[in-house]
Coordinates of C-alpha atoms and ligand atoms in Angstrom, one line a residue:
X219 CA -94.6 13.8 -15.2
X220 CA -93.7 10.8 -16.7
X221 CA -92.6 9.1 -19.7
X222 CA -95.2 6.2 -20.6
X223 CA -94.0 3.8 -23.1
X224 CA -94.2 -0.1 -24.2
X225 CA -91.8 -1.3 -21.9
X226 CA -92.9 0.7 -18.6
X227 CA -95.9 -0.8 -19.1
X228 CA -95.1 -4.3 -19.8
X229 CA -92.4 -4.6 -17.2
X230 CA -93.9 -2.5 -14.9
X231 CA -91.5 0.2 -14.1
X232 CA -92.0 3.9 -14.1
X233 CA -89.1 5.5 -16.1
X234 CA -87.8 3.5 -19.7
X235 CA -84.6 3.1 -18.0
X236 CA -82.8 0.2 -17.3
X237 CA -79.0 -0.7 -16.0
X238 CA -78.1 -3.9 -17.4
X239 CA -76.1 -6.6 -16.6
X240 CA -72.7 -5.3 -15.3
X241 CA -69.5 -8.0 -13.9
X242 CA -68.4 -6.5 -10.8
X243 CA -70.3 -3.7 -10.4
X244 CA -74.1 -5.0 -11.2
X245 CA -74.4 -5.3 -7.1
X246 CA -77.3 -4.5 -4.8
X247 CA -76.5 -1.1 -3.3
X248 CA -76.2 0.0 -7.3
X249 CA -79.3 -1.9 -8.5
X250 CA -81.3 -0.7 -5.5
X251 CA -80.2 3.0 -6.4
X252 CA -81.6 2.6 -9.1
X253 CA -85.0 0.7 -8.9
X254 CA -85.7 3.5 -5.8
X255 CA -85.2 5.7 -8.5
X256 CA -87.8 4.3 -11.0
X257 CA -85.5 2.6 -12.7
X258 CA -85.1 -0.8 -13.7
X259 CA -81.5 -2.6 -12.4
X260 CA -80.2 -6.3 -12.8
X261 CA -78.2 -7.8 -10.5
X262 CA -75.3 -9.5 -12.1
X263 CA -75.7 -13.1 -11.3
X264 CA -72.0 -14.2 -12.1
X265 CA -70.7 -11.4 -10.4
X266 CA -71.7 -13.9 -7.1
X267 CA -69.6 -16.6 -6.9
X268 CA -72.1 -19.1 -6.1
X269 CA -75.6 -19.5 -6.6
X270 CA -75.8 -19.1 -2.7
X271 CA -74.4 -16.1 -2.6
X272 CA -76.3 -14.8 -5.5
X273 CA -79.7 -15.8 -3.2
X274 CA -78.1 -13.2 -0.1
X275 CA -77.7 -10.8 -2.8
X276 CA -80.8 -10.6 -3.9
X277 CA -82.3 -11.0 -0.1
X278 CA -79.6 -7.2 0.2
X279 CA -81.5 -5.8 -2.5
X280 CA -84.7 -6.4 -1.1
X281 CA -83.5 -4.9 2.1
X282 CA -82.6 -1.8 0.1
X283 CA -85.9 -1.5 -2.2
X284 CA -89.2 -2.7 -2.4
X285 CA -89.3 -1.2 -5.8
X286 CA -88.9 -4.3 -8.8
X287 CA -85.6 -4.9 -9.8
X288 CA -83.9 -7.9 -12.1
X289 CA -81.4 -10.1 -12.4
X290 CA -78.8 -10.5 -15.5
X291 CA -77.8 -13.7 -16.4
X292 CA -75.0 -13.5 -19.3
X293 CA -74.3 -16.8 -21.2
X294 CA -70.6 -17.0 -22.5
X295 CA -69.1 -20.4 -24.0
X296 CA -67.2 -21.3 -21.9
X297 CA -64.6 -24.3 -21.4
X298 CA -65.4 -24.5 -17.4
X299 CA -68.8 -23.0 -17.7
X300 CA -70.3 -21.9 -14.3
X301 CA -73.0 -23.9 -12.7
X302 CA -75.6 -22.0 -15.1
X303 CA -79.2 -24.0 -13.7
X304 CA -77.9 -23.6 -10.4
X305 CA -77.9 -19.9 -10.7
X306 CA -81.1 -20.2 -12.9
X307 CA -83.0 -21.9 -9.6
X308 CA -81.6 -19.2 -7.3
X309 CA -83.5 -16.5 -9.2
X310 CA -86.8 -18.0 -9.6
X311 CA -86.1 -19.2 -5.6
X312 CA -85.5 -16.1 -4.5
X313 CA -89.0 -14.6 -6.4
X314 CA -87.2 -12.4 -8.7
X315 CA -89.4 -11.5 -11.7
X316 CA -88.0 -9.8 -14.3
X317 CA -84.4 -11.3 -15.8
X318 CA -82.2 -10.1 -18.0
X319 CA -80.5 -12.8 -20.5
X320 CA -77.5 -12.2 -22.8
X321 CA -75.6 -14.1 -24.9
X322 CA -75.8 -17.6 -26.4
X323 CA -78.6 -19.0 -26.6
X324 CA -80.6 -18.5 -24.0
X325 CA -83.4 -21.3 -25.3
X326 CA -83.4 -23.7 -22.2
X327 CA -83.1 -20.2 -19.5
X328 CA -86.0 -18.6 -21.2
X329 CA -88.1 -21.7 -21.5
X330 CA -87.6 -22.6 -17.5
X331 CA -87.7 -18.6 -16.5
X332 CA -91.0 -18.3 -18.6
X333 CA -92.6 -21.5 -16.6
X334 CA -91.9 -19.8 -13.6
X335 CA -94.0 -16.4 -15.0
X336 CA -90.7 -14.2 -14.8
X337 CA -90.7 -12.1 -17.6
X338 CA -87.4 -11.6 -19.5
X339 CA -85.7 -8.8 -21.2
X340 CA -83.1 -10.2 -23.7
X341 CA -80.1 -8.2 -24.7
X342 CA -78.0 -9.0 -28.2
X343 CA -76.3 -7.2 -30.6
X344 CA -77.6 -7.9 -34.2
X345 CA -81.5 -8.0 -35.4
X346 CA -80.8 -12.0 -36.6
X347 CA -80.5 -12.7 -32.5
X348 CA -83.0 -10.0 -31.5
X349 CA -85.5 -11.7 -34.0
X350 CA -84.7 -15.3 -32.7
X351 CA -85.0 -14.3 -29.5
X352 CA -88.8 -13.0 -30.0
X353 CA -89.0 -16.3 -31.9
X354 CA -88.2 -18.1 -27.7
X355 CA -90.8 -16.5 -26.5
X356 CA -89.1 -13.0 -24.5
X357 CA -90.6 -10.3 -23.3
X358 CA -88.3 -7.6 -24.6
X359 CA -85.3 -6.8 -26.1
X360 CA -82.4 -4.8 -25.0
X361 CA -80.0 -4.1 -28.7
X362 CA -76.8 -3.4 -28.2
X363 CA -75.0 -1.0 -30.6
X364 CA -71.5 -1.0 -31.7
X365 CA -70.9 1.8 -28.9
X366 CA -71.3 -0.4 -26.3
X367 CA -68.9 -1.3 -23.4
X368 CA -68.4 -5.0 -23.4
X369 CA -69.6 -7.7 -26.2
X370 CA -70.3 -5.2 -29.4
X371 CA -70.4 -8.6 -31.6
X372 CA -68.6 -8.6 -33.9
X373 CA -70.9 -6.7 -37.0
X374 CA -70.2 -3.5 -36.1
X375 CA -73.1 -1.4 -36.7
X376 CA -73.7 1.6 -34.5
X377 CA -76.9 2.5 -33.0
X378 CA -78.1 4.8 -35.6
X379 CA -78.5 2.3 -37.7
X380 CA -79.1 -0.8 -35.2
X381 CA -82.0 0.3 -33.6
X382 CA -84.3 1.2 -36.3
X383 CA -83.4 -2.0 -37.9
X384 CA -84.4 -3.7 -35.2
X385 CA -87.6 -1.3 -34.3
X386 CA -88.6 -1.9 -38.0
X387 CA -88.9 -5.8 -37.4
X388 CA -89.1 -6.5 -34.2
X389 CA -92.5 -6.4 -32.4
X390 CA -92.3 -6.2 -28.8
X391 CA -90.7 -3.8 -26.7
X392 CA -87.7 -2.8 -27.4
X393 CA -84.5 -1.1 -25.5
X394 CA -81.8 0.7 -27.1
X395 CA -78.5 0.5 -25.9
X396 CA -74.9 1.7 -25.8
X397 CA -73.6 4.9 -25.9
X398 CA -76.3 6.4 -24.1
X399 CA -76.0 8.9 -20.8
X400 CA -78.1 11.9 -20.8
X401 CA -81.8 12.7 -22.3
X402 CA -80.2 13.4 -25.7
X403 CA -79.9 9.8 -26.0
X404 CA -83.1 8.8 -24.5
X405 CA -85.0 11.2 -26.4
X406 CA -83.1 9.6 -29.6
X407 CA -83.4 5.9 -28.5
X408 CA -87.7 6.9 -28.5
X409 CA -87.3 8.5 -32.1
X410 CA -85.5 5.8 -33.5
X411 CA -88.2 3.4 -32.6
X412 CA -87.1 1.9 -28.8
X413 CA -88.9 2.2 -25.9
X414 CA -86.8 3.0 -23.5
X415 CA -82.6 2.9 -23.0
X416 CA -80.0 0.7 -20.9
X417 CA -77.2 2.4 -19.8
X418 CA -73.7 0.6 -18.2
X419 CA -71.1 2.8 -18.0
X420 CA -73.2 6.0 -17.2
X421 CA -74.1 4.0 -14.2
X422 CA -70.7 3.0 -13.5
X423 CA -70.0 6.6 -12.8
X424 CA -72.9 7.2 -9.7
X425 CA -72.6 7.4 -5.8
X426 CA -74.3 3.9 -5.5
X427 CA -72.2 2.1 -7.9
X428 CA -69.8 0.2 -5.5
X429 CA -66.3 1.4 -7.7
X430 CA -63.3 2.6 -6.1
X431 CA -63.9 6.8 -6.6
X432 CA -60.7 7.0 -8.5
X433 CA -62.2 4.9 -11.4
X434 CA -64.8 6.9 -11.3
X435 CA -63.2 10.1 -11.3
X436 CA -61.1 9.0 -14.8
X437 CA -63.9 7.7 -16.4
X438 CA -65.3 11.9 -16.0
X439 CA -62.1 12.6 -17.5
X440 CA -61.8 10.3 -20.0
X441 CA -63.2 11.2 -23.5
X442 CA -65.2 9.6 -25.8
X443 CA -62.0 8.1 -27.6
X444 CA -60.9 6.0 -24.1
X445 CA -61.7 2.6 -25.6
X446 CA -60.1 0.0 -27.2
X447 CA -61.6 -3.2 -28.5
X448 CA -59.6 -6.2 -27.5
X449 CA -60.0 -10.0 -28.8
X450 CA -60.9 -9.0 -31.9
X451 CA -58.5 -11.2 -33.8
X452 CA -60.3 -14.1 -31.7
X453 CA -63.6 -13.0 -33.0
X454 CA -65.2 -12.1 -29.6
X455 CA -64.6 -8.9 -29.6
X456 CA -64.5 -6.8 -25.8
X457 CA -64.8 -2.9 -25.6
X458 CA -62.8 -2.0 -22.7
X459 CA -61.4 1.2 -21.4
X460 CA -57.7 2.0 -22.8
X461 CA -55.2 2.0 -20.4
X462 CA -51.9 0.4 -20.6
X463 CA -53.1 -3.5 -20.7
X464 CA -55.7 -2.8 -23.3
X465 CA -52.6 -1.5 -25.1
X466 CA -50.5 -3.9 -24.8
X467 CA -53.1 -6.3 -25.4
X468 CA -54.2 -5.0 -28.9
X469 CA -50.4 -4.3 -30.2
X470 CA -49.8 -8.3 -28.9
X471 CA -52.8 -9.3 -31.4
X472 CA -51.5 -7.6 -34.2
X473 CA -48.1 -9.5 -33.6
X474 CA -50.5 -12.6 -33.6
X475 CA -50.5 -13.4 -30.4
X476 CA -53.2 -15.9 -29.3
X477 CA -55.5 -16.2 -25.9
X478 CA -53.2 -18.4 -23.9
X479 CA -50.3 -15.2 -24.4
X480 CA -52.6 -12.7 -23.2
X481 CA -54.7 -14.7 -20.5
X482 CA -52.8 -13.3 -17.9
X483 CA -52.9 -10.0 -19.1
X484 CA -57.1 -10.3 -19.4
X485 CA -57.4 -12.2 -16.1
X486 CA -60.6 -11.4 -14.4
X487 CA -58.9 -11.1 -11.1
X488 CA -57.1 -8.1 -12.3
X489 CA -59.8 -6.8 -13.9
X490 CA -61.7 -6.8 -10.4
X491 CA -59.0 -5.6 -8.7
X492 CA -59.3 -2.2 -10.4
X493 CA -62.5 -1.6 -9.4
X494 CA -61.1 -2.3 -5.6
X495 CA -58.1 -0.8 -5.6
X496 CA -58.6 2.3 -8.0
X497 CA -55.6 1.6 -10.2
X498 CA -57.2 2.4 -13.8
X499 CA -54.3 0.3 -15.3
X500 CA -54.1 -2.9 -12.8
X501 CA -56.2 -4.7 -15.5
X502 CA -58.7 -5.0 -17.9
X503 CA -62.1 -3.0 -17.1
X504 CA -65.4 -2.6 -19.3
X505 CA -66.1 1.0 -20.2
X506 CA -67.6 2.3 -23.4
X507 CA -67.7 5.6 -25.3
X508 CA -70.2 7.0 -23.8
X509 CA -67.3 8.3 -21.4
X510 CA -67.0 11.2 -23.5
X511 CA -70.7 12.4 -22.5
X512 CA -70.1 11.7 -18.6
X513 CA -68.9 14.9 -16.5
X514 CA -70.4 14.2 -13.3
X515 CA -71.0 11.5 -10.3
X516 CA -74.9 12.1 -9.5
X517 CA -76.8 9.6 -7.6
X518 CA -78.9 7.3 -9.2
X519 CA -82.1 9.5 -8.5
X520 CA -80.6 12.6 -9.7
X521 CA -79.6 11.2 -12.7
X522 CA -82.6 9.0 -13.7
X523 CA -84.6 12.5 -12.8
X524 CA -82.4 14.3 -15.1
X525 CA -82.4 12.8 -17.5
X526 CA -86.1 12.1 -17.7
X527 CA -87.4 15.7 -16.9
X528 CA -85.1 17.0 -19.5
X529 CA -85.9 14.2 -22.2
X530 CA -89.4 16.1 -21.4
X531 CA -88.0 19.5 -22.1
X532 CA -86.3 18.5 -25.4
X533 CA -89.7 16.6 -27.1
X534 CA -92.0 19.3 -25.3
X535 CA -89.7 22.5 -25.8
X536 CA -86.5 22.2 -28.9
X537 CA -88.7 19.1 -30.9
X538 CA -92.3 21.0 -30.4
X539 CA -91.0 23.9 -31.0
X540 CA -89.5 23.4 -34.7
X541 CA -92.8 21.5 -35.4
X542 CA -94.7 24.8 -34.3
X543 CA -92.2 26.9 -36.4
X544 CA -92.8 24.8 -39.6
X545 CA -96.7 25.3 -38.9
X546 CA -96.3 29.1 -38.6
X547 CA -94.5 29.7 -41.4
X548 CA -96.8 27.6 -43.7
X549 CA -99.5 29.1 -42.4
Ligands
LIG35 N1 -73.4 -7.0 -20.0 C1 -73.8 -8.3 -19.7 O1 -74.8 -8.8 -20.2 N2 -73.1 -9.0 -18.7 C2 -72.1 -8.5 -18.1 O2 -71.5 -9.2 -17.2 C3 -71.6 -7.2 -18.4 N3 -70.6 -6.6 -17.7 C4 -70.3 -5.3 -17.9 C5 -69.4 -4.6 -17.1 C6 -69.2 -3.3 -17.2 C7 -68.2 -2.6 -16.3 C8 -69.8 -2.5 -18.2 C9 -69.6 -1.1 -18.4 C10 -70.7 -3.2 -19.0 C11 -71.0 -4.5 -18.9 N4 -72.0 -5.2 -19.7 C12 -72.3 -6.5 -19.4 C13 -72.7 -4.4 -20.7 C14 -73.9 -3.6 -20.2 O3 -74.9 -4.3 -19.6 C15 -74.5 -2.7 -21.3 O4 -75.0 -3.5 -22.3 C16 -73.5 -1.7 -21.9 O5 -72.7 -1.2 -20.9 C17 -74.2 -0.7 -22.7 O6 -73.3 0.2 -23.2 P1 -72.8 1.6 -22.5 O7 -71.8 1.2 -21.5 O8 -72.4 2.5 -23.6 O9 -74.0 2.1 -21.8

């Protein structure tokens, strides 16, 4: 059995599960785990620190799948900003055809990934952005909710609200994500109008995802209060795991403090370095609060089938079943 929706269909993927874009961890053993699962995984394209080695990455996954997989490409302003064409021409090079895009506007990516026929999932965080990206031309659209690990935006409207909004204007298919992690949240995502959920932490916390096992073990025992949201005062705000340097980093802001007193503090380097070394508090690390809902470290196949086969169970069996109960007792 399988869940049909939308966005299985138009991107051509058996289960309405995706693992977006994720810095450091978005690599192939992870996304191939997942695509071999039924899935739908990006690579991280910035994760590679040239466009080069984002072309070997991509030729890894392949070795690893011949199921379809993507490849995020996440658009930050940035004073020194990467070589962002470069990396474009290494995806449609390399054959890829499905991308995720996120952040600022992605106009000039879509338009040159859309001559190439790849088709492109845009993620965002507010309806405005998911509607202007429909406007661009996208194929479908990934909405983040104020759960989220990473970029929440800076609106701060949960999912329960964010995606119906969105499903209420938007018109093609639609992912809902952050915060989700089990077929609870899938089966919610689908009632609230999405077709399908992206998950990043949940997949964080699998065999494939290529994390030190410590990190992984205290994201299982963190609950779902172990964020903190950092650079808020600078108005791009980051939904990390707590640990000592998000601390220190939030009680800094409220003294005032500015990027250039923290930016050692926030350094990606460190922020990497956790993920090597398994020190939870060497840096700065994305996780959201969907922590709280993770107790285990399944592969990617277990947990895509898990959550799938009981998404069934809940719409077939809890949902059905009050529908059935209301119908008896009206009878
Ligand atoms: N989203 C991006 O578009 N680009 C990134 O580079 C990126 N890095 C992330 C790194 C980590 C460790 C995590 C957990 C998330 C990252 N995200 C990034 C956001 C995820 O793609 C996804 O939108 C988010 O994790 C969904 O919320 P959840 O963690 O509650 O599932």
């Amino acid at each position: 059995m399988a869940l049909k929706t939308r966005f299985t269909e138009t991107f051509g993927v058996e289960h309405p599960v995706v693992q977006g874009g994720m810095q450091w961890v978005g690599r192939a053993e992870l996304v191939a785990g997942v695509a071999n699962a039924g899935g739908l995984g990006f690579i991280t394209a910035l994760t590679q620190p040239t466009p080069d080695d984002l072309r070997r990455e991509i030729d890894r996954c392949r070795k690893l799948t011949d199921k379809p997989f993507g490849v995020n490409l996440t658009i930050l302003p940035a004073i020194n900003p990467p070589p962002y064409a470069e990396y474009r021409q290494a995806i449609i090079d390399s054959g890829v055809k499905i991308v995720e895009t996120a952040g600022y506007k992605p106009q000039e990516h879509v338009d040159h990934f859309k001559e190439h026929g790849i088709k492109v999932l845009h993620k965002c965080t507010a309806v405005r952005h998911a509607l202007s990206a429909e406007r661009m031309g996208v194929d479908g659209i990934s909405i983040d909710g104020f759960e989220c690990a990473g970029h929440p935006g800076e609106d701060d409207v949960p999912g329960l609200i964010l995606i119906p909004a969105a499903a209420d204007k938007v018109k093609i298919p639609m992912i809902a994500s952050g915060g989700f992690g089990d077929a609870r949240g899938l089966v919610a995502a689908l009632a609230l109008g999405a077709d399908g959920i992206n998950m990043g932490t949940r997949f964080m916390c699998t065999v494939e995802s290529p994390i030190h096992q410590k990190i992984k073990e205290q994201i299982v025992a963190n609950d779902e209060r172990a964020t903190d949201l950092i650079f808020r005062t600078m108005h791009n705000t980051s939904r990390v795991a707590k640990n000592a340097v998000s601390q220190q980093v939030v009680a800094m802001e409220k003294e005032g403090a500015k990027f250039e007193d923290v930016r050692e503090l926030v350094a990606g380097s460190r922020g990497r370095s956790v993920y090597e070394i398994g020190d939870q508090d060497a840096g700065i690390w994305s996780a959201g609060m969907v922590q709280g809902l993770i107790h285990d470290i399944p592969t990617c196949a277990d947990l895509i089938t898990r959550i799938v086969r009981e998404a069934e169970e809940i719409i077939q069996g809890r949902l059905a079943g009050m529908v059935a109960k209301k119908a008896m007792a009206t009878a």
